[in-house]
């Protein structure tokens, strides 16, 4: 049976122990004897494993084989995971293409900058809904590669400028700080296409994970002092602009 199915005897024994594939017959000496029906069940198990299901999920599906509900639910969940992977791969594909364009240009960016840009498109994934990610994906396609490249170059520079103002203690109504704040607003609006909920999600992300991003944006600089105080400063920058 193991040779026919292209697997190990140990795996067959494991399936038997789990109750996933019990041999239909036993010899008088107690050896397992698999029937044609067992082979058919094994092929079903292997097919579901190729779809990415766990052994526990497969057991539930095969137990209710007469009911399509369990299989449909597992396949729907698996399809959702595949959609996530496709979205991430598409985003990574766009990033890689943009980096290749930069590398083939007249001036080559330094490695630290390239690594920072590499994470610029997908860093908000955990704070966005599926619909928001789809919206950003469509928006990125609509604006084109040149606009995306300019955005990827702009936001680390603006963020670094904000950190400089914060560390210098510049008042938020200072004209230079206001100019930086307007640039920051423009970057956010361009990235999120004006979607308020996405902008709020971005703000929540930076509150929770900002230091990790800042380490890429400010290579070689300490970032331990850049906690909630920095993001409170950014909030005051926005408020000062809104008051105009």
Short mmCIF file of C-alpha atoms in Angstrom, two decimals:
data_model
loop_
_atom_site.label_atom_id
_atom_site.label_comp_id
_atom_site.label_asym_id
_atom_site.label_seq_id
_atom_site.Cartn_x
_atom_site.Cartn_y
_atom_site.Cartn_z
CA UNK A 1 0.00 0.00 0.00
CA UNK A 2 2.80 2.40 0.88
CA UNK A 3 4.59 1.71 -2.40
CA UNK A 4 1.41 2.10 -4.43
CA UNK A 5 0.57 5.42 -2.78
CA UNK A 6 4.16 6.71 -2.80
CA UNK A 7 4.40 7.23 0.93
CA UNK A 8 6.04 5.66 3.98
CA UNK A 9 4.74 2.84 6.11
CA UNK A 10 5.16 5.09 9.12
CA UNK A 11 2.70 7.57 7.60
CA UNK A 12 0.13 4.81 7.06
CA UNK A 13 0.53 3.71 10.66
CA UNK A 14 0.08 7.32 11.79
CA UNK A 15 -3.15 7.62 9.79
CA UNK A 16 -4.34 4.40 11.39
CA UNK A 17 -3.56 5.68 14.90
CA UNK A 18 -5.52 8.87 14.18
CA UNK A 19 -8.48 6.88 12.87
CA UNK A 20 -8.07 8.64 9.56
CA UNK A 21 -7.40 5.50 7.52
CA UNK A 22 -7.98 2.19 9.23
CA UNK A 23 -7.23 -0.95 7.17
CA UNK A 24 -10.37 -2.73 6.05
CA UNK A 25 -8.97 -6.14 6.92
CA UNK A 26 -6.43 -7.84 9.18
CA UNK A 27 -4.50 -11.03 8.60
CA UNK A 28 -4.73 -13.81 11.22
CA UNK A 29 -1.32 -12.65 12.46
CA UNK A 30 -2.59 -9.07 12.86
CA UNK A 31 -0.94 -7.43 9.84
CA UNK A 32 -2.82 -4.62 8.15
CA UNK A 33 -4.51 -5.48 4.87
CA UNK A 34 -5.81 -2.58 2.83
CA UNK A 35 -8.74 -2.90 0.45
CA UNK A 36 -9.60 -1.05 -2.74
CA UNK A 37 -11.94 1.17 -0.72
CA UNK A 38 -9.05 2.00 1.61
CA UNK A 39 -6.92 3.01 -1.36
CA UNK A 40 -9.70 5.27 -2.61
CA UNK A 41 -9.92 6.91 0.83
CA UNK A 42 -6.16 7.37 0.90
CA UNK A 43 -6.27 9.18 -2.43
CA UNK A 44 -8.95 11.48 -0.99
CA UNK A 45 -6.73 12.20 1.99
CA UNK A 46 -3.77 13.03 -0.22
CA UNK A 47 -5.88 15.30 -2.43
CA UNK A 48 -7.16 17.24 0.58
CA UNK A 49 -3.62 17.47 1.96
CA UNK A 50 -2.51 19.01 -1.34
CA UNK A 51 -5.23 21.63 -0.84
CA UNK A 52 -3.51 22.56 2.40
CA UNK A 53 -5.91 20.98 4.88
CA UNK A 54 -4.73 19.70 8.23
CA UNK A 55 -5.24 16.05 9.17
CA UNK A 56 -7.83 17.14 11.72
CA UNK A 57 -9.78 19.03 9.05
CA UNK A 58 -9.56 16.08 6.68
CA UNK A 59 -10.91 13.77 9.37
CA UNK A 60 -13.91 16.04 9.83
CA UNK A 61 -14.55 16.23 6.10
CA UNK A 62 -14.32 12.46 5.54
CA UNK A 63 -16.47 11.70 8.59
CA UNK A 64 -19.27 13.77 7.09
CA UNK A 65 -18.61 12.69 3.52
CA UNK A 66 -22.34 12.51 2.75
CA UNK A 67 -22.71 16.16 3.81
CA UNK A 68 -20.97 18.72 1.62
CA UNK A 69 -21.12 21.33 4.37
CA UNK A 70 -17.86 20.50 6.22
CA UNK A 71 -15.88 20.29 2.98
CA UNK A 72 -17.41 23.52 1.68
CA UNK A 73 -16.52 25.36 4.90
CA UNK A 74 -12.94 24.11 4.89
CA UNK A 75 -12.49 24.91 1.20
CA UNK A 76 -13.96 28.39 1.69
CA UNK A 77 -11.51 29.07 4.52
CA UNK A 78 -8.65 27.71 2.43
CA UNK A 79 -9.70 29.88 -0.50
CA UNK A 80 -9.56 32.90 1.80
CA UNK A 81 -6.00 32.01 2.78
CA UNK A 82 -5.05 31.62 -0.88
CA UNK A 83 -6.55 35.03 -1.65
CA UNK A 84 -4.38 36.50 1.12
CA UNK A 85 -1.29 34.90 -0.38
CA UNK A 86 -2.16 36.14 -3.87
CA UNK A 87 -2.62 39.69 -2.59
CA UNK A 88 0.70 39.61 -0.77
CA UNK A 89 2.51 38.14 -3.78
CA UNK A 90 1.05 40.79 -6.07
CA UNK A 91 2.17 43.52 -3.67
CA UNK A 92 5.64 41.99 -3.43
CA UNK A 93 5.77 41.70 -7.21
CA UNK A 94 5.05 45.42 -7.60
CA UNK A 95 7.67 46.29 -5.00
CA UNK A 96 10.29 44.12 -6.65
CA UNK A 97 9.62 45.67 -10.04
CA UNK A 98 9.89 49.15 -8.56
CA UNK A 99 13.20 48.33 -6.87
CA UNK A 100 14.58 46.93 -10.12
CA UNK A 101 13.66 50.18 -11.86
CA UNK A 102 15.56 52.12 -9.20
CA UNK A 103 18.58 49.85 -9.46
CA UNK A 104 18.71 50.34 -13.22
CA UNK A 105 18.57 54.14 -12.89
CA UNK A 106 21.49 56.56 -13.14
CA UNK A 107 21.92 56.75 -9.36
CA UNK A 108 21.76 53.60 -7.29
CA UNK A 109 20.06 53.93 -3.85
CA UNK A 110 21.98 52.68 -0.83
CA UNK A 111 21.16 49.20 0.56
CA UNK A 112 19.54 50.52 3.77
CA UNK A 113 17.15 52.62 1.71
CA UNK A 114 16.28 49.67 -0.52
CA UNK A 115 15.46 47.51 2.50
CA UNK A 116 13.23 50.25 3.88
CA UNK A 117 11.37 50.54 0.58
CA UNK A 118 10.98 46.79 0.34
CA UNK A 119 8.64 46.81 3.33
CA UNK A 120 6.68 49.90 2.41
CA UNK A 121 3.67 48.36 0.67
CA UNK A 122 2.68 45.49 2.95
CA UNK A 123 3.52 46.78 6.41
CA UNK A 124 -0.10 47.70 7.19
CA UNK A 125 -1.55 44.28 6.29
CA UNK A 126 -2.48 43.25 9.82
CA UNK A 127 -4.41 46.49 10.41
CA UNK A 128 -6.45 46.46 7.20
CA UNK A 129 -9.55 44.52 6.24
CA UNK A 130 -9.71 42.41 3.09
CA UNK A 131 -11.86 45.09 1.43
CA UNK A 132 -9.35 47.80 2.32
CA UNK A 133 -6.44 45.78 0.94
CA UNK A 134 -8.36 45.13 -2.28
CA UNK A 135 -9.12 48.83 -2.51
CA UNK A 136 -5.44 49.75 -2.08
CA UNK A 137 -4.46 47.11 -4.62
CA UNK A 138 -6.79 48.61 -7.21
CA UNK A 139 -5.69 52.13 -6.32
CA UNK A 140 -2.00 51.17 -6.74
CA UNK A 141 -2.78 49.78 -10.18
CA UNK A 142 -4.69 52.92 -11.18
CA UNK A 143 -2.00 55.42 -10.18
CA UNK A 144 0.69 53.51 -12.08
CA UNK A 145 4.27 52.47 -11.29
CA UNK A 146 5.78 55.97 -11.46
CA UNK A 147 3.40 57.39 -8.86
CA UNK A 148 3.94 54.37 -6.61
CA UNK A 149 7.69 54.76 -6.89
CA UNK A 150 7.47 58.46 -5.96
CA UNK A 151 5.29 57.56 -2.99
CA UNK A 152 7.75 54.90 -1.82
CA UNK A 153 10.54 57.46 -2.02
CA UNK A 154 8.57 60.24 -0.35
CA UNK A 155 7.13 58.71 2.80
CA UNK A 156 10.43 57.63 4.45
CA UNK A 157 11.84 61.13 3.82
CA UNK A 158 8.78 62.81 5.33
CA UNK A 159 8.81 60.51 8.35
CA UNK A 160 12.48 61.22 8.95
CA UNK A 161 11.72 64.95 8.74
CA UNK A 162 8.95 64.56 11.33
CA UNK A 163 11.35 62.79 13.69
CA UNK A 164 13.83 65.64 13.25
CA UNK A 165 11.20 68.23 14.23
CA UNK A 166 10.13 66.14 17.23
CA UNK A 167 13.66 65.67 18.55
CA UNK A 168 14.43 69.35 18.06
CA UNK A 169 11.32 70.33 20.01
CA UNK A 170 10.03 72.47 17.12
CA UNK A 171 6.58 73.93 17.84
CA UNK A 172 3.84 72.54 15.63
CA UNK A 173 2.90 76.02 14.41
CA UNK A 174 6.42 76.61 13.08
CA UNK A 175 6.21 77.28 9.30
CA UNK A 176 8.71 74.51 8.49
CA UNK A 177 6.81 72.02 10.66
CA UNK A 178 3.61 73.02 8.88
CA UNK A 179 5.22 72.34 5.51
CA UNK A 180 6.30 68.91 6.73
CA UNK A 181 2.81 68.26 8.08
CA UNK A 182 1.29 69.11 4.71
CA UNK A 183 3.70 66.72 3.01
CA UNK A 184 2.75 64.02 5.52
CA UNK A 185 -0.95 64.61 4.86
CA UNK A 186 -0.37 64.47 1.10
CA UNK A 187 1.52 61.17 1.41
CA UNK A 188 -1.21 59.63 3.53
CA UNK A 189 -3.98 60.87 1.26
CA UNK A 190 -2.18 59.57 -1.82
CA UNK A 191 -1.51 56.17 -0.30
CA UNK A 192 -5.04 55.72 1.06
CA UNK A 193 -6.81 57.52 -1.80
CA UNK A 194 -8.55 59.67 0.79
CA UNK A 195 -10.13 56.75 2.67
CA UNK A 196 -10.59 57.89 6.29
CA UNK A 197 -10.79 54.38 7.75
CA UNK A 198 -7.54 53.32 6.07
CA UNK A 199 -5.83 56.44 7.39
CA UNK A 200 -7.03 55.62 10.91
CA UNK A 201 -5.73 52.06 10.51
CA UNK A 202 -2.36 53.44 9.42
CA UNK A 203 -2.27 55.63 12.53
CA UNK A 204 -3.03 52.64 14.74
CA UNK A 205 -0.28 50.66 13.05
CA UNK A 206 2.35 53.31 13.70
CA UNK A 207 1.25 53.59 17.32
CA UNK A 208 1.84 49.86 17.82
CA UNK A 209 4.73 49.11 15.44
CA UNK A 210 6.32 52.47 14.69
CA UNK A 211 9.76 51.67 16.08
CA UNK A 212 10.22 48.78 13.66
CA UNK A 213 9.48 51.05 10.70
CA UNK A 214 11.66 53.83 12.07
CA UNK A 215 14.65 51.49 12.33
CA UNK A 216 14.43 51.06 8.55
CA UNK A 217 13.76 54.73 7.87
CA UNK A 218 16.55 55.92 10.22
CA UNK A 219 19.33 53.34 9.80
CA UNK A 220 22.08 53.67 12.37
CA UNK A 221 20.05 55.99 14.61
CA UNK A 222 18.58 55.07 18.03
CA UNK A 223 14.79 54.88 18.06
CA UNK A 224 14.08 53.93 21.68
CA UNK A 225 13.04 57.52 22.44
CA UNK A 226 10.44 57.47 19.65
CA UNK A 227 7.34 56.15 21.36
CA UNK A 228 3.87 57.56 21.93
CA UNK A 229 5.35 61.02 22.33
CA UNK A 230 6.28 61.10 18.64
CA UNK A 231 2.80 60.06 17.50
CA UNK A 232 1.21 62.55 19.89
CA UNK A 233 3.39 65.18 18.23
CA UNK A 234 2.15 64.04 14.81
CA UNK A 235 -1.44 64.35 16.06
CA UNK A 236 -0.72 67.91 17.16
CA UNK A 237 0.79 68.64 13.74
CA UNK A 238 -2.44 67.50 12.10
CA UNK A 239 -4.53 69.50 14.55
CA UNK A 240 -2.52 72.66 13.85
CA UNK A 241 -3.14 72.24 10.12
CA UNK A 242 -6.85 71.63 10.66
CA UNK A 243 -7.10 74.82 12.66
CA UNK A 244 -5.94 76.89 9.66
#
